[in-house]
Coordinates of C-alpha atoms and ligand atoms in Angstrom, one line a residue:
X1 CA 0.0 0.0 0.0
X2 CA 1.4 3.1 -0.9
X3 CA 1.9 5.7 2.2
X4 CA -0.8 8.3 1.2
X5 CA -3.0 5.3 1.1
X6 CA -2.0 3.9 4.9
X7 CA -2.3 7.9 6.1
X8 CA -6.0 8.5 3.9
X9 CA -7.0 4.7 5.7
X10 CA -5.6 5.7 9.3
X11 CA -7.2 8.9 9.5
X12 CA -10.9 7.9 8.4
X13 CA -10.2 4.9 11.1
X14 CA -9.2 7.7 13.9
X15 CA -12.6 9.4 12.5
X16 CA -15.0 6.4 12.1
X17 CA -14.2 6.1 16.2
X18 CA -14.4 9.7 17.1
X19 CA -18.3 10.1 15.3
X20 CA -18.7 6.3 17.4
X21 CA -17.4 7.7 20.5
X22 CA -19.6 11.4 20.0
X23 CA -22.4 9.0 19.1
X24 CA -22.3 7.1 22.5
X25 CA -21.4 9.9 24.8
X26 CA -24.8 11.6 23.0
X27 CA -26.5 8.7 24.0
X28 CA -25.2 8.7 27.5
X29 CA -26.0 12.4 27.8
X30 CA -29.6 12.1 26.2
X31 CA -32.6 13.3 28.2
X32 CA -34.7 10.4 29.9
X33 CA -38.3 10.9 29.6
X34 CA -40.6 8.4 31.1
X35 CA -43.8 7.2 29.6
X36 CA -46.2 5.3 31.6
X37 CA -48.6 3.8 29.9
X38 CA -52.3 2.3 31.6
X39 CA -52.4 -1.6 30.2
X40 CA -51.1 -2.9 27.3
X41 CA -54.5 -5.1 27.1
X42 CA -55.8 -2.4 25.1
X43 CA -54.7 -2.1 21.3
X44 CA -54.8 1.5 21.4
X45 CA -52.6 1.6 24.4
X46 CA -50.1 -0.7 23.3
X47 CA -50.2 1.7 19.8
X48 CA -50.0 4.6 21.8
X49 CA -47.0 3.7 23.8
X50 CA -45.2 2.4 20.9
X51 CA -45.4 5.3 18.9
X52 CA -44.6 8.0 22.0
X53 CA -41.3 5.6 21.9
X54 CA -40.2 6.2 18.5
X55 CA -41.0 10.0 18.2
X56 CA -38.9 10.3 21.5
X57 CA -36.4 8.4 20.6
X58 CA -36.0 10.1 16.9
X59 CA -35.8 13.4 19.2
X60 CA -32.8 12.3 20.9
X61 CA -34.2 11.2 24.2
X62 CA -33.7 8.1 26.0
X63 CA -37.3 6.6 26.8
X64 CA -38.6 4.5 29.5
X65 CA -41.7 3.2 28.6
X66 CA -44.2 1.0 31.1
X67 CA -47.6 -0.6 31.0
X68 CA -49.7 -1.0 34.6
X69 CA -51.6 -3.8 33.6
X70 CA -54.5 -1.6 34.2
X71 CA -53.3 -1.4 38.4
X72 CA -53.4 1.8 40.1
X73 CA -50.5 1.4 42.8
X74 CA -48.6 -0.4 39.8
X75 CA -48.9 2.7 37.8
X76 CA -47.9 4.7 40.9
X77 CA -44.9 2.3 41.4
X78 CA -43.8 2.6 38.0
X79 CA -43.8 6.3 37.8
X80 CA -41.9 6.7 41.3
X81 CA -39.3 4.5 39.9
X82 CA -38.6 6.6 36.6
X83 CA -38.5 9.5 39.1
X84 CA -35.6 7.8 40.8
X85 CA -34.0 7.1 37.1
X86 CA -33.8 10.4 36.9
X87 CA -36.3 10.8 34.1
X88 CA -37.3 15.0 33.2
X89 CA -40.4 14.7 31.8
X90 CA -43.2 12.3 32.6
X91 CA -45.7 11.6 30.2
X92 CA -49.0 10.1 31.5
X93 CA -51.9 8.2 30.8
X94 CA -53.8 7.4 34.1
X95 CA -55.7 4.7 35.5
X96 CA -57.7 6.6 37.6
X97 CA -57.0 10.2 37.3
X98 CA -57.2 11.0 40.7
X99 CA -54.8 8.3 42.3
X100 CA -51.7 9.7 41.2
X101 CA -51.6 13.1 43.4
X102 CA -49.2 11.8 46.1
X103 CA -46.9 10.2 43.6
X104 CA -46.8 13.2 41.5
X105 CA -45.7 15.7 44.8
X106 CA -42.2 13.7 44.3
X107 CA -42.4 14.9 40.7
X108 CA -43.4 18.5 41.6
X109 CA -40.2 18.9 44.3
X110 CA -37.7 17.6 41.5
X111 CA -38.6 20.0 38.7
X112 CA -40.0 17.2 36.4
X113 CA -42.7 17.9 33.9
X114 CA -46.0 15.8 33.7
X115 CA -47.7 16.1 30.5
X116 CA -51.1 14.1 31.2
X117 CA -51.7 12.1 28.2
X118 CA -55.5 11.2 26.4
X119 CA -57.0 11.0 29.9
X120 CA -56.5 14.2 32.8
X121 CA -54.9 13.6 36.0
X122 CA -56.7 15.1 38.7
X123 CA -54.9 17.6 41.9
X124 CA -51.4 17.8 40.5
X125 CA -49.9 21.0 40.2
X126 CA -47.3 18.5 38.1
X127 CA -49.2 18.8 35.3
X128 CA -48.0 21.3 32.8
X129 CA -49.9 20.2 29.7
X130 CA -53.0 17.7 28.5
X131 CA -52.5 16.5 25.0
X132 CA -55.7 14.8 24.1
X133 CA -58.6 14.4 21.7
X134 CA -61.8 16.3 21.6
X135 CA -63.2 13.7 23.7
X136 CA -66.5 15.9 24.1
X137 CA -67.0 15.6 20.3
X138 CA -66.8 11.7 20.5
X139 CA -69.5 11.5 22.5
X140 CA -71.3 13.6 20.1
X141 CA -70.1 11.7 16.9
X142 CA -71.5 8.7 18.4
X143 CA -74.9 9.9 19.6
X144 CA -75.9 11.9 15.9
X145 CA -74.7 8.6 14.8
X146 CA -77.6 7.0 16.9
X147 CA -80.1 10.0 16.4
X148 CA -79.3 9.4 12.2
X149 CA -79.6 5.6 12.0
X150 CA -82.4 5.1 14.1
X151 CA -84.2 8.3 12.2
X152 CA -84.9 10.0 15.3
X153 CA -86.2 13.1 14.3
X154 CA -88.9 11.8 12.3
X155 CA -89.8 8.9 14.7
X156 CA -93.4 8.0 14.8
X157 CA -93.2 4.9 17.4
X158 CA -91.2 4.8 20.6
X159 CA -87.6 4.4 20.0
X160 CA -85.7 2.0 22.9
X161 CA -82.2 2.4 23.5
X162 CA -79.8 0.9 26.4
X163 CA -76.7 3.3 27.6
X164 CA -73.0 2.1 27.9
X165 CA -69.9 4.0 28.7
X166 CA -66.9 3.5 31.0
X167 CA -65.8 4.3 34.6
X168 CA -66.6 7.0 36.4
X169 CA -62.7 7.5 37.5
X170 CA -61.7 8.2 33.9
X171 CA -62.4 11.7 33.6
X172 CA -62.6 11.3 29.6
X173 CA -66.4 9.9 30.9
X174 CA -67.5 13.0 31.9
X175 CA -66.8 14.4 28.3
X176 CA -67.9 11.1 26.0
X177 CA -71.0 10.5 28.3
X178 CA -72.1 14.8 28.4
X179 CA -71.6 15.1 24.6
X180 CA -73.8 12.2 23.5
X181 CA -76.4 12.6 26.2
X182 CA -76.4 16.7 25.0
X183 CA -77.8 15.2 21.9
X184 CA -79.8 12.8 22.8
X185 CA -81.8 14.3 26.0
X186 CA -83.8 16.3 23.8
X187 CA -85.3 12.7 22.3
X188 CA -85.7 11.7 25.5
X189 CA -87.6 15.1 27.0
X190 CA -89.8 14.4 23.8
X191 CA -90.5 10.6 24.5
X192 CA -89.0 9.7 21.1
X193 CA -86.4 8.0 22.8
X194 CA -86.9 5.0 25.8
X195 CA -84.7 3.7 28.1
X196 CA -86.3 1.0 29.6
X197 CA -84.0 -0.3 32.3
X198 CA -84.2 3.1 33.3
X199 CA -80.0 3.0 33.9
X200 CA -79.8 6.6 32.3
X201 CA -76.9 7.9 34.9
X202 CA -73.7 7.8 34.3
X203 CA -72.7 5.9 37.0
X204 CA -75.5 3.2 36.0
X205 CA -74.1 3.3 32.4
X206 CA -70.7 2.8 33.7
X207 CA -68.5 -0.1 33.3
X208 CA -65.1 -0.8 35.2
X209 CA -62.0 -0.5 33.8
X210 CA -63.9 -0.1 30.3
X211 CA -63.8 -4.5 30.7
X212 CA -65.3 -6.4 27.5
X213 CA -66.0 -8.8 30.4
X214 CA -68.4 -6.5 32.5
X215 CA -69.8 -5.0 29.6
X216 CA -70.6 -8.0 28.2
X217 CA -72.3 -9.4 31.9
X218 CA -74.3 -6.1 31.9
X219 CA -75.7 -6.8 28.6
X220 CA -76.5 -10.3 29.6
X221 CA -78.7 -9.2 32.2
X222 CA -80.3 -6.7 30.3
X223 CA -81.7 -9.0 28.0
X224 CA -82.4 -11.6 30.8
X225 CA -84.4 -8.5 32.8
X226 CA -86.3 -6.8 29.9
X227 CA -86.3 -10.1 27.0
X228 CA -84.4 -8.4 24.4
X229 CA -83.5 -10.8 21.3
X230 CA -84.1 -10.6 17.6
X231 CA -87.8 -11.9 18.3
X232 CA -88.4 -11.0 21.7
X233 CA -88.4 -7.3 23.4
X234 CA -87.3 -4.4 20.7
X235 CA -84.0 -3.3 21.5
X236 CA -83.0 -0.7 18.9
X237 CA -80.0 0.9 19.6
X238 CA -77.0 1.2 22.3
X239 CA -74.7 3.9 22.9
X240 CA -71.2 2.6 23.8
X241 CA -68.7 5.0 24.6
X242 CA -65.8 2.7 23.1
X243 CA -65.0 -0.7 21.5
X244 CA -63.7 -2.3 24.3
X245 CA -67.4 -1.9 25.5
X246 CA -69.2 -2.2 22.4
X247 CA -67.3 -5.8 22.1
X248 CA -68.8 -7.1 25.5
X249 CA -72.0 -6.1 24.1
X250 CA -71.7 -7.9 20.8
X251 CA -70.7 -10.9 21.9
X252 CA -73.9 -11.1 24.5
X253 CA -76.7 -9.7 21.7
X254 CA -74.8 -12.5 19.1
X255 CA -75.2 -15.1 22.0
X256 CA -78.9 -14.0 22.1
X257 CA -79.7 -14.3 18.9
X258 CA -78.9 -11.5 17.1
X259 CA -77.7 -11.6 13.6
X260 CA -76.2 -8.2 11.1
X261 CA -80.0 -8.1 9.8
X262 CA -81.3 -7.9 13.1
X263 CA -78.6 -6.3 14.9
X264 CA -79.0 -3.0 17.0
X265 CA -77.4 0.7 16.1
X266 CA -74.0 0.1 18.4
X267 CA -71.4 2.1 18.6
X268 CA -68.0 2.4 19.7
X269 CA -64.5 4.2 19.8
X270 CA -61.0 3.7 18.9
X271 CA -61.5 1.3 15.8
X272 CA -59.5 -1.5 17.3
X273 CA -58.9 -4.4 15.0
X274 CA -61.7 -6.2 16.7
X275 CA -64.4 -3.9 16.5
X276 CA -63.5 -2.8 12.9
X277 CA -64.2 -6.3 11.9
X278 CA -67.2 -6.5 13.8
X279 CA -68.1 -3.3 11.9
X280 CA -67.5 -5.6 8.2
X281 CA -69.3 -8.5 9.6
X282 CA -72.1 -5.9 10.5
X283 CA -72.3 -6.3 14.6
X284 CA -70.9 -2.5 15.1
X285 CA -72.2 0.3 13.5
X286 CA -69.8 2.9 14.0
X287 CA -66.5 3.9 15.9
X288 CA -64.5 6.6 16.2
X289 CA -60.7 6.8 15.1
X290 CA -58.3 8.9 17.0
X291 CA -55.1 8.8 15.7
X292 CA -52.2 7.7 17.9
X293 CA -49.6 8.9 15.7
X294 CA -51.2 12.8 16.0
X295 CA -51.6 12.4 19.8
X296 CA -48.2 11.3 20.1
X297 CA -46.7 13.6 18.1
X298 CA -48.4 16.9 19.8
X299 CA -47.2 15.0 23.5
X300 CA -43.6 15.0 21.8
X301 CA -44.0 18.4 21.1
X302 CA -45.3 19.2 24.6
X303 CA -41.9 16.9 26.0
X304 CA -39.5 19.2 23.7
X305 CA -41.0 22.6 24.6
X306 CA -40.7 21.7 28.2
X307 CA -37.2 21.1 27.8
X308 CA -36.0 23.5 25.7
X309 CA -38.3 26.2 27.5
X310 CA -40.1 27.2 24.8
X311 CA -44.0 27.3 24.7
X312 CA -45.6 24.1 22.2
X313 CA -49.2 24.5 20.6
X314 CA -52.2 24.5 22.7
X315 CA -56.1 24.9 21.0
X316 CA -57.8 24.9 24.5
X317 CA -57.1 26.8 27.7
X318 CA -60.6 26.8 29.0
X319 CA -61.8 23.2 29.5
X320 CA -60.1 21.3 31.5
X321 CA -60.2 22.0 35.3
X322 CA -57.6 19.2 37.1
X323 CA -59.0 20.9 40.6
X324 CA -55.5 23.0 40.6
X325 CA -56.4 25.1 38.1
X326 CA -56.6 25.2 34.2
X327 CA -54.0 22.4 32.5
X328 CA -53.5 24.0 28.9
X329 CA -54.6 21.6 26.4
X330 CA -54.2 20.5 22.6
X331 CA -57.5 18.5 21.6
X332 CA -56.5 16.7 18.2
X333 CA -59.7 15.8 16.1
X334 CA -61.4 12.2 16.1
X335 CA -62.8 11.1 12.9
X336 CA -66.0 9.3 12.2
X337 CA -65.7 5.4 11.0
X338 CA -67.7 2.9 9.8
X339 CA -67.6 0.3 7.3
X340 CA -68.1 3.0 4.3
X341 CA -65.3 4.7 5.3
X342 CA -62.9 2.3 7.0
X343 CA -60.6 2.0 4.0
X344 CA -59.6 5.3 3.5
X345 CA -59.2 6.2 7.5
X346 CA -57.5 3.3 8.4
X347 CA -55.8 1.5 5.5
X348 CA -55.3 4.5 3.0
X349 CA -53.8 6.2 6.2
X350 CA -51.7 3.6 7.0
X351 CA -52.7 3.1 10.2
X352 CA -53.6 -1.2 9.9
X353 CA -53.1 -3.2 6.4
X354 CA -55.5 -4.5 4.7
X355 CA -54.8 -8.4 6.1
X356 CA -55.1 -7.1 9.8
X357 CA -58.7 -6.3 9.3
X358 CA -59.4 -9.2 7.3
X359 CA -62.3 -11.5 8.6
X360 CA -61.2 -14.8 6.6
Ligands
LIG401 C1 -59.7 6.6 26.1 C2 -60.4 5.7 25.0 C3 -60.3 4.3 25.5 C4 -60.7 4.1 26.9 C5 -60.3 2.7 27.4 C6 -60.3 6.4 27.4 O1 -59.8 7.2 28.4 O2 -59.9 8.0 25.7 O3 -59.8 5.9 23.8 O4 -61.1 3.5 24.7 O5 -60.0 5.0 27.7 O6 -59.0 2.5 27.5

């Protein structure tokens, strides 16, 4: 090898290990920012975390990233532990949005960040910002859904109609459950619209830990109470606030009889794989898609302006109340689907291929 050569070959060696060397002391010096997520159970939550991963980490961060399992002291456990791994931001999707106030007073006295994530945690002056969806709207998107397909404004004969949504500690309830029922209470001032189990409260529509399982049991003994099937007691419709619901509620009106000629307006939220079948087999009627990759991406943004000191995007600084005052908030848009529309939202978006929502 001529000398030149040896020299050019030494000198892009000596380089090759400084860039490795400036590479891993970037890494070592990297911002930790924890992500607690509330059960990996549930698609969306498993979608969410995994995408909150990759924008942080294509930011530069180092990320530590947990599920709960759906268990309120585990969630509390996890998030005291990235507080001891130093992490500087904390972003949060709670269990129950009022369990995490004591947890969150460590957070507070070491200067870290919680940016509450889809749901709002309650009495934390940790909370700097809520990155959410307009979860009032879902609750409406789903009831004109009902008040359309059952024709309710032109209704000549009773129209009967039972009322799902989820626990009362998820503060998202108060928003899905006030915007359908803002719709739908003039139907029921008018007698158009019947509830005949009479379960017309929130906390009588609610279903803990949104569980397929308890939704499903509630359904059950609705139809045992009032005789609801395909030739017995006319059930027309049922407002579910999401698809983990709304799939506890198939299965028990499929058990009973029903079939996608006879089945009841349902609807649901999230458009899990799941339900988005049920939706092309006929036994859902609607969902709603919120987009993890946009809610991600706006809680990145929230993360970054945090650390940099800079102020992120916020649409809404009037809503939502966490009992310490008013959290600043970016409400990213849900979108109507059903099984019209399913291909362009979900497959033409690239959110699920085509063979992930296939029924064969
Ligand atoms: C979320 C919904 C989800 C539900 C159950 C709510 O707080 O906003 O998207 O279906 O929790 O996990």
């Amino acid at each position: 090898m001529k000398l030149n050569t040896v020299i050019a070959v030494l000198i892009s060696m000596v380089m090759v290990c400084a860039s490795c060397t400036g590479r891993k002391k970037e890494a070592e010096t990297a911002l930790r920012v924890g992500v607690s997520m509330p059960t990996k159970d549930l698609q969306r939550w498993s979608r969410d975390g995994a995408d909150m991963k990759m924008l942080l980490e294509q930011s530069g961060y180092k990320v530590d990233l947990q599920y709960a399992n759906n268990d309120i002291a585990a969630q509390a456990a996890q998030i005291e532990n990235m507080l001891t791994k130093n992490c500087k931001v904390l972003v949060i999707a709670a269990i129950d949005g009022s369990a995490l106030t004591e947890v969150l007073k460590t957070a507070k006295e070491k200067g870290v960040a919680v940016i509450a994530y889809d749901r709002l945690i309650m009495n934390s002056d940790a909370v700097r910002y809520y990155a959410t969806f307009d979860n009032y709207k879902v609750g409406q998107f789903q009831a004109s859904y009902l008040a359309k397909a059952l024709n309710l404004d032109a209704a000549q004969e009773p129209v009967y109609l039972e009322l799902f949504t989820g626990p009362t500690d998820d503060n998202n309830v108060n928003f899905f459950f006030s915007g359908a029922m803002d719709i739908l209470q003039p139907y029921f001032e008018k007698g158009v619209l019947t509830v005949r189990s009479e379960q017309t409260g929130k906390a009588q529509a609610a279903t803990p830990a949104w569980s397929t399982e308890e939704a499903q049991k509630r359904m059950e003994n609705l139809i045992s109470a009032y005789g609801y099937g395909p030739k017995g007691t006319v059930l027309h419709g049922i407002l579910s606030s999401n698809d983990s619901v709304a799939q506890g509620i198939t299965n028990a009106l499929v058990a009973a009889g029903y079939t996608k000629d006879t089945f009841p307006v349902l609807t649901g939220q999230d458009c899990d794989i799941t339900s988005v079948k049920n939706m092309i087999k006929g036994l859902q009627s609607m969902s709603v898609f919120k987009d993890t990759r946009t809610l991600a991406k706006k809680a990145v943004e929230m993360v970054d302006a945090v650390l940099k000191g800079t102020e992120p995007e916020i649409n809404d600084t009037k809503t939502y109340d966490n009992g310490t005052g008013i959290i600043p908030a970016f409400l990213c848009e849900p979108v109507f689907a059903t099984a019209e529309n399913y291909k362009e939202v979900l497959i033409e978006s690239g959110y699920y291929t085509e063979a992930q929502l296939n029924n064969e």
